[in-house]
XYZ file of N, CA and C in Angstrom:
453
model
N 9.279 1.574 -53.804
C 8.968 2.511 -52.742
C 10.265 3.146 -52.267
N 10.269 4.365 -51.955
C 11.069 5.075 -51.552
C 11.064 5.624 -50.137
N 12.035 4.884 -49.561
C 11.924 5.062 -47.905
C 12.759 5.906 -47.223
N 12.315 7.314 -46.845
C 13.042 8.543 -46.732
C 14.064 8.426 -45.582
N 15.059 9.485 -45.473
C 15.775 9.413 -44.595
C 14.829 9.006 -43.003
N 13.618 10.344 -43.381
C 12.865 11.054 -42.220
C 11.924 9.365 -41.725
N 11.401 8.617 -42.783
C 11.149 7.866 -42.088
C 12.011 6.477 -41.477
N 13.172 6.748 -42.121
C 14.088 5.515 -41.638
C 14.327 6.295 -39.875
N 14.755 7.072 -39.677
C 14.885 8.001 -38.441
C 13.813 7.752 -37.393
N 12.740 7.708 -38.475
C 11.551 7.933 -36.977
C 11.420 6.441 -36.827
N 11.286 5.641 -37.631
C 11.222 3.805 -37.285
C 12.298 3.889 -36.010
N 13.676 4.202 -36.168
C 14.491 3.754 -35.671
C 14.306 4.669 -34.343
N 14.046 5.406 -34.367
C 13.811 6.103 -32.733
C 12.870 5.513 -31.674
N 11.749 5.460 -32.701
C 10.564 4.623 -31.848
C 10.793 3.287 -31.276
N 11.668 2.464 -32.101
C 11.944 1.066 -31.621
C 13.270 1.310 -30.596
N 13.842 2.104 -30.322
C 15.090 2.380 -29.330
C 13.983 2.919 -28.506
N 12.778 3.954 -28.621
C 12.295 4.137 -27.303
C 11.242 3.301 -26.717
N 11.119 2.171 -27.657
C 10.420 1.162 -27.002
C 10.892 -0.337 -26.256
N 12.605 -0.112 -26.711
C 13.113 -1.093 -25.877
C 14.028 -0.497 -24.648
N 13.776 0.839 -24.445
C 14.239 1.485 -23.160
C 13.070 1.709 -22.477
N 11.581 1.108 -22.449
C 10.611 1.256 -21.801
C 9.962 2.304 -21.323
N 9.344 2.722 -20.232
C 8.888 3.735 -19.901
C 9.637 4.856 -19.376
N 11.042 4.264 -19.271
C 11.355 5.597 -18.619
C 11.932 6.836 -19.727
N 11.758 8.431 -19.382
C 11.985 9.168 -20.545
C 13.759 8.938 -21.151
N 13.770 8.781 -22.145
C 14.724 9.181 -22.927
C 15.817 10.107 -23.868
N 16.750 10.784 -23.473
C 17.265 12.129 -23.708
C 17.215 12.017 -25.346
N 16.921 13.058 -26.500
C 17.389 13.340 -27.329
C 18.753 12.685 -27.945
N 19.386 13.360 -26.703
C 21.018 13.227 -27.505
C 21.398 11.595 -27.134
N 20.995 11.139 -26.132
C 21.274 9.668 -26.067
C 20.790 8.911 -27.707
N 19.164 9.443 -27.828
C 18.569 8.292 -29.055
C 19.750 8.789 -30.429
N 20.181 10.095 -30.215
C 20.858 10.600 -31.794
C 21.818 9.399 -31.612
N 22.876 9.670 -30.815
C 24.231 8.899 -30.475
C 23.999 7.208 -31.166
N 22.593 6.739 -29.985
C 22.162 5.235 -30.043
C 21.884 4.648 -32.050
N 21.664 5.816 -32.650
C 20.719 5.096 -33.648
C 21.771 6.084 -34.450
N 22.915 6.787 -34.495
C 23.541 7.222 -35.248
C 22.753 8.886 -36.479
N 21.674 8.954 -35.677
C 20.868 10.467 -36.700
C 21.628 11.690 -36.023
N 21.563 12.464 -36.709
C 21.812 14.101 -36.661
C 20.823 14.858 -35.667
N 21.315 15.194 -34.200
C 20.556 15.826 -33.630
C 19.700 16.861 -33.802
N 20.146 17.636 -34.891
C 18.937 18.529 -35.356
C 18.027 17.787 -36.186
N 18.042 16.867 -37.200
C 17.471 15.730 -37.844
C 16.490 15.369 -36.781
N 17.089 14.692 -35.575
C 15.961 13.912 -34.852
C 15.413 15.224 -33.981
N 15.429 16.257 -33.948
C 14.467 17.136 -33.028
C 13.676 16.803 -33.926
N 13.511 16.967 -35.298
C 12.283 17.491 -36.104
C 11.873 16.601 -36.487
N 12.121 14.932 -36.217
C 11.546 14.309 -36.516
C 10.411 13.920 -35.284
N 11.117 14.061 -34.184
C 10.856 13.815 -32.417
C 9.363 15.045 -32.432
N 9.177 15.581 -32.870
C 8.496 16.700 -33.566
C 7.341 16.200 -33.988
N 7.476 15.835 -35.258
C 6.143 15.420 -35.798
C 5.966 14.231 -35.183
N 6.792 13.113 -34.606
C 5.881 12.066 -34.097
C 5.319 12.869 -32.838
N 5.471 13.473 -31.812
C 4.828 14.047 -30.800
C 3.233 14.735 -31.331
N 3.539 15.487 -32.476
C 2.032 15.926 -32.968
C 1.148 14.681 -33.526
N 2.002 14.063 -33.995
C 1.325 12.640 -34.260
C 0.730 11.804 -32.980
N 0.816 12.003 -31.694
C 0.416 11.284 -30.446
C 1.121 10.077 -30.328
N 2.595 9.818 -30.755
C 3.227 8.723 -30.434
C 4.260 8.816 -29.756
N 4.785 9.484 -29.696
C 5.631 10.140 -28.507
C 5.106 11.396 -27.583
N 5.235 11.130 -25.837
C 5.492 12.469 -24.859
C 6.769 12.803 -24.955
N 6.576 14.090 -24.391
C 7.706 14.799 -24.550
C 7.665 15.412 -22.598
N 8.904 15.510 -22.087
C 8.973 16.551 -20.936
C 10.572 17.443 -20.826
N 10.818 18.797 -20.276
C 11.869 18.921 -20.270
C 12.607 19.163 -19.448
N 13.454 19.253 -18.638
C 14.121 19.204 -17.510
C 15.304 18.345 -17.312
N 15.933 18.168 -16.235
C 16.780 17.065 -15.712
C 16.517 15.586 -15.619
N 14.916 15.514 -15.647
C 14.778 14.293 -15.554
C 13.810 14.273 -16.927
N 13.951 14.882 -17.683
C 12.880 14.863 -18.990
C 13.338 13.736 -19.669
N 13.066 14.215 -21.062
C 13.104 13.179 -22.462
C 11.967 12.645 -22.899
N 11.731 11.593 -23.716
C 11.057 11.285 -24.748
C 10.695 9.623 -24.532
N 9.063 9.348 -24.810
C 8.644 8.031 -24.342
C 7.707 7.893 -24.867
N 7.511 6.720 -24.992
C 6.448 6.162 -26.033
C 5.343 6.651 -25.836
N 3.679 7.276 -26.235
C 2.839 8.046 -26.047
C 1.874 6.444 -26.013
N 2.047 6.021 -26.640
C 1.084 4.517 -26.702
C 1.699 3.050 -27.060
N 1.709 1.997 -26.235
C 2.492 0.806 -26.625
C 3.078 0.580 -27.839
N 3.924 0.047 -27.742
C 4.726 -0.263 -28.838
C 4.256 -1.370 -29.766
N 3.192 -2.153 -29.385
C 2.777 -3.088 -29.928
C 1.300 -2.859 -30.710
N 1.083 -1.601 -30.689
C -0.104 -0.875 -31.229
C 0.074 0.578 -32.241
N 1.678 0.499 -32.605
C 2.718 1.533 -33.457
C 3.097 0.634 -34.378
N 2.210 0.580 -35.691
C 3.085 -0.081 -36.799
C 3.636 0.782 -37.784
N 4.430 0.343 -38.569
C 5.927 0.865 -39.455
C 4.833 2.075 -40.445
N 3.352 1.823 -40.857
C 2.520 2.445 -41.877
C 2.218 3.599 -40.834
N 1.900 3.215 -39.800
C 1.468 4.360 -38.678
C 2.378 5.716 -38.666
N 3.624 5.178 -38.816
C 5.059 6.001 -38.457
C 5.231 6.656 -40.131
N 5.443 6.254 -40.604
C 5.120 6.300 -42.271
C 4.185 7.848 -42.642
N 2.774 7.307 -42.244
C 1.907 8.456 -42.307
C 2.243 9.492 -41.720
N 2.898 9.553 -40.307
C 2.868 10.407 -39.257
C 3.966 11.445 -40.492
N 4.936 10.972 -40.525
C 5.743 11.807 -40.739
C 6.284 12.173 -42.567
N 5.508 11.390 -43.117
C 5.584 11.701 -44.563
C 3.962 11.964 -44.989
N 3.209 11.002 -44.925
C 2.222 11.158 -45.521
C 1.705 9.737 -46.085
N 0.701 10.129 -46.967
C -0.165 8.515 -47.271
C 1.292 7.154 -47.747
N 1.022 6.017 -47.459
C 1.727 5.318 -48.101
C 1.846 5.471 -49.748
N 1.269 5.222 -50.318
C 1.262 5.503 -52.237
C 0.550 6.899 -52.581
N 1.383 7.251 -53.396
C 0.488 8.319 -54.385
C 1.015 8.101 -55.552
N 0.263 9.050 -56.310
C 1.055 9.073 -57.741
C 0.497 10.545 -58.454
N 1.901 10.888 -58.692
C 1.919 12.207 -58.899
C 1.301 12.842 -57.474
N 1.672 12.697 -56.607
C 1.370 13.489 -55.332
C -0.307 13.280 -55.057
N -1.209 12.707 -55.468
C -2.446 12.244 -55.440
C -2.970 10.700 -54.783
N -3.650 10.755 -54.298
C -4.120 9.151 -53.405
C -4.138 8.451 -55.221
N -4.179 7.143 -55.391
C -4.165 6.791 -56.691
C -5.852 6.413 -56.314
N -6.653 6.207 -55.778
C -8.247 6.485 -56.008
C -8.197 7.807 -56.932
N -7.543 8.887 -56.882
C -8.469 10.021 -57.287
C -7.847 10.325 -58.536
N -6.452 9.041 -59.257
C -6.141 9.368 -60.556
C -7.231 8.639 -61.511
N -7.562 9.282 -62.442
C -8.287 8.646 -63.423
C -6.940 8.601 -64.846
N -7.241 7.259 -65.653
C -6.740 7.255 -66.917
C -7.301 6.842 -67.871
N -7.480 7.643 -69.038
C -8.083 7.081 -70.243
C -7.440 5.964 -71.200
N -8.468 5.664 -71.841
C -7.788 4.743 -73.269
C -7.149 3.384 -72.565
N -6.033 3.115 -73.341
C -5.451 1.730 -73.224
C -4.713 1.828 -71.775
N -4.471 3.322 -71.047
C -3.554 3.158 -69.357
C -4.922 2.591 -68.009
N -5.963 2.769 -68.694
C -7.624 2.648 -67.505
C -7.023 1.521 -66.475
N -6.076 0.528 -67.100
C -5.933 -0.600 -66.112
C -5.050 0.051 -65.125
N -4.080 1.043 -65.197
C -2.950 0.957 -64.667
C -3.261 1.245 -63.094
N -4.567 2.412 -63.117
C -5.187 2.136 -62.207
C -5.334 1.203 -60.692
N -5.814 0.027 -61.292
C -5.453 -1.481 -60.486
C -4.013 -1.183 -60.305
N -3.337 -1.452 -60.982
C -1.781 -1.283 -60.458
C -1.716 -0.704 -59.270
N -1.897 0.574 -59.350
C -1.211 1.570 -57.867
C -2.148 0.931 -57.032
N -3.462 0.744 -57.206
C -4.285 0.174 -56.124
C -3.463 -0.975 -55.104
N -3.050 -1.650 -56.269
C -2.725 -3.160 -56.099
C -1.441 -3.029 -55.128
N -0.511 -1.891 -55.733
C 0.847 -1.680 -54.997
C 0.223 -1.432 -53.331
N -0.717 -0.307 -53.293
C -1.022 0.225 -51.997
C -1.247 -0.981 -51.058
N -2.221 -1.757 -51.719
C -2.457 -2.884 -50.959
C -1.790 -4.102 -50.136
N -0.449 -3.977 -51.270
C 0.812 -4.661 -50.711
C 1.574 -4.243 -49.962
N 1.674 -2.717 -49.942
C 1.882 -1.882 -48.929
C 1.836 -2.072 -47.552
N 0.287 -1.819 -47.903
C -0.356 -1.662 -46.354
C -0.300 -3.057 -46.044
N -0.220 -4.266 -46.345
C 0.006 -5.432 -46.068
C 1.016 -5.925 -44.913
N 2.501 -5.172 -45.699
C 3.575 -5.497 -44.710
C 3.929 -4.386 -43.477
N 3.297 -2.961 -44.390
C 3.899 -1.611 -43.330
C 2.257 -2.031 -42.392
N 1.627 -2.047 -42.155
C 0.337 -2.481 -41.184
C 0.847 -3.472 -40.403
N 1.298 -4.768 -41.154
C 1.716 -5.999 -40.331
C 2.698 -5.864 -39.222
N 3.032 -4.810 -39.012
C 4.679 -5.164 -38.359
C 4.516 -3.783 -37.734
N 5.252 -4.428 -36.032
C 4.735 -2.904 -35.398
C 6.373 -2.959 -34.596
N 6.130 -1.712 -33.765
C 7.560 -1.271 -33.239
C 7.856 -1.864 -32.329
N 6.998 -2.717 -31.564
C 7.059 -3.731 -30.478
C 8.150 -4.590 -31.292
N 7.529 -5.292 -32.405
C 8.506 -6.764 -32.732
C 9.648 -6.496 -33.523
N 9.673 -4.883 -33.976
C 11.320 -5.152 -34.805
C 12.271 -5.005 -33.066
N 11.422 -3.955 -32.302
C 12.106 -3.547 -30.291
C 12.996 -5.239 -30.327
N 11.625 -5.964 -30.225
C 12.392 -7.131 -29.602
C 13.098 -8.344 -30.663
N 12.795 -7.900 -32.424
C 13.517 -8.653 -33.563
C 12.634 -10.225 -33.413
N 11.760 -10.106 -33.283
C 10.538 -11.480 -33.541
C 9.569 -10.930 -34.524
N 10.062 -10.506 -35.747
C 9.538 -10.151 -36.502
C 8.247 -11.257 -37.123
N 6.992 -10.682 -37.922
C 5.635 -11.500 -37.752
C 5.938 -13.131 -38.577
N 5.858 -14.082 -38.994
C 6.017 -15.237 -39.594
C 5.761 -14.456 -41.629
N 5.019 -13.912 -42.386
C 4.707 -13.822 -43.467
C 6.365 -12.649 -43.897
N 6.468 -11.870 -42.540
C 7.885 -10.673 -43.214
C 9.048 -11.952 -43.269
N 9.241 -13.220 -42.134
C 10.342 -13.575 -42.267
C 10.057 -14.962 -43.415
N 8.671 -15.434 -44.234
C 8.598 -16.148 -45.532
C 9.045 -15.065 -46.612
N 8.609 -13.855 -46.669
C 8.780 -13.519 -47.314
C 10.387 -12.736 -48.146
N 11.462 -12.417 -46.910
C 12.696 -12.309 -46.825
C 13.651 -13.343 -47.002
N 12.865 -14.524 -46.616
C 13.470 -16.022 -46.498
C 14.093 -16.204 -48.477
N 13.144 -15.795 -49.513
C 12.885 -16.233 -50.341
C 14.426 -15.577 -51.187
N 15.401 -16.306 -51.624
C 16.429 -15.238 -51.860
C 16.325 -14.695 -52.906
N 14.984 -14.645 -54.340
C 14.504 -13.198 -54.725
C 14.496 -12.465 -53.930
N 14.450 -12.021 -53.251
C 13.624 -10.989 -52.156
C 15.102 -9.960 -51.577
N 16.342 -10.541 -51.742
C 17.870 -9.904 -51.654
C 18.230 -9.266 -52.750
N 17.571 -10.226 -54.201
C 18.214 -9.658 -55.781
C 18.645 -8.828 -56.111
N 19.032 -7.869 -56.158
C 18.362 -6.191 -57.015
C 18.141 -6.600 -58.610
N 17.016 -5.709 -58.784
C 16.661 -5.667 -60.021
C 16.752 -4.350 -60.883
């Protein structure tokens, strides 16, 4: 899986504006805090707002705040908002690839990937990376030192 700039940006904004709580948050503070490119994070600050996960106000006392708890914003949620489905292939949901002959299985494959997918990006929301009590199955599964390898 390939995890874009745009969504490493928006993870990391949402969990800085969920451990500064309700009150609004400036732009240029979250760029500074989380190290993104202020024009970068307008447009990301952007689509999560059309997405309903961030308000927005502007003024002296404006900025940017969580639109719905942080504990009800998981990593797949943020994912969709701002890229799109978790898996495709060839730019297609893998339901709607068909393959003939000896590839028919491969099928299951992407299924299978999606599923593992949505497993860990579902499991894990912006509340627990906010406060780093990440769920018990992300920290078995990191524990395992395959899981550091590169392959």
């Amino acid at each position: 899986m390939h995890i874009t700039a745009k969504v490493d940006y928006a993870v990391r904004t949402l969990v800085e504006l969920a451990a500064a709580g309700e009150a609004p948050v400036k732009a240029e503070y979250l760029a500074n805090a989380q190290t993104i490119p202020h024009k970068f994070l307008e447009a990301v600050l952007g689509d999560l707002r059309r997405a309903g996960m961030v308000h927005s106000r502007r003024g002296p006392d404006g900025g940017y705040w969580l639109a719905r708890p942080a504990t009800e914003i998981t990593v797949a949620d943020v994912i969709r908002a701002v890229e799109g489905p978790l898996a495709s292939v060839r730019g297609q949901r893998p339901e709607e690839v068909h393959y003939d002959g000896p590839a028919a299985p491969l099928l299951d494959v992407w299924i299978a990937v999606r599923v593992n997918l949505r497993a860990v990006l579902e499991g894990v929301t912006v509340a627990e990376i906010a406060c780093g009590r990440l769920p018990g199955f992300v920290e078995r599964l990191t524990a395992d030192p395959e899981a550091w390898r590169r392959r």
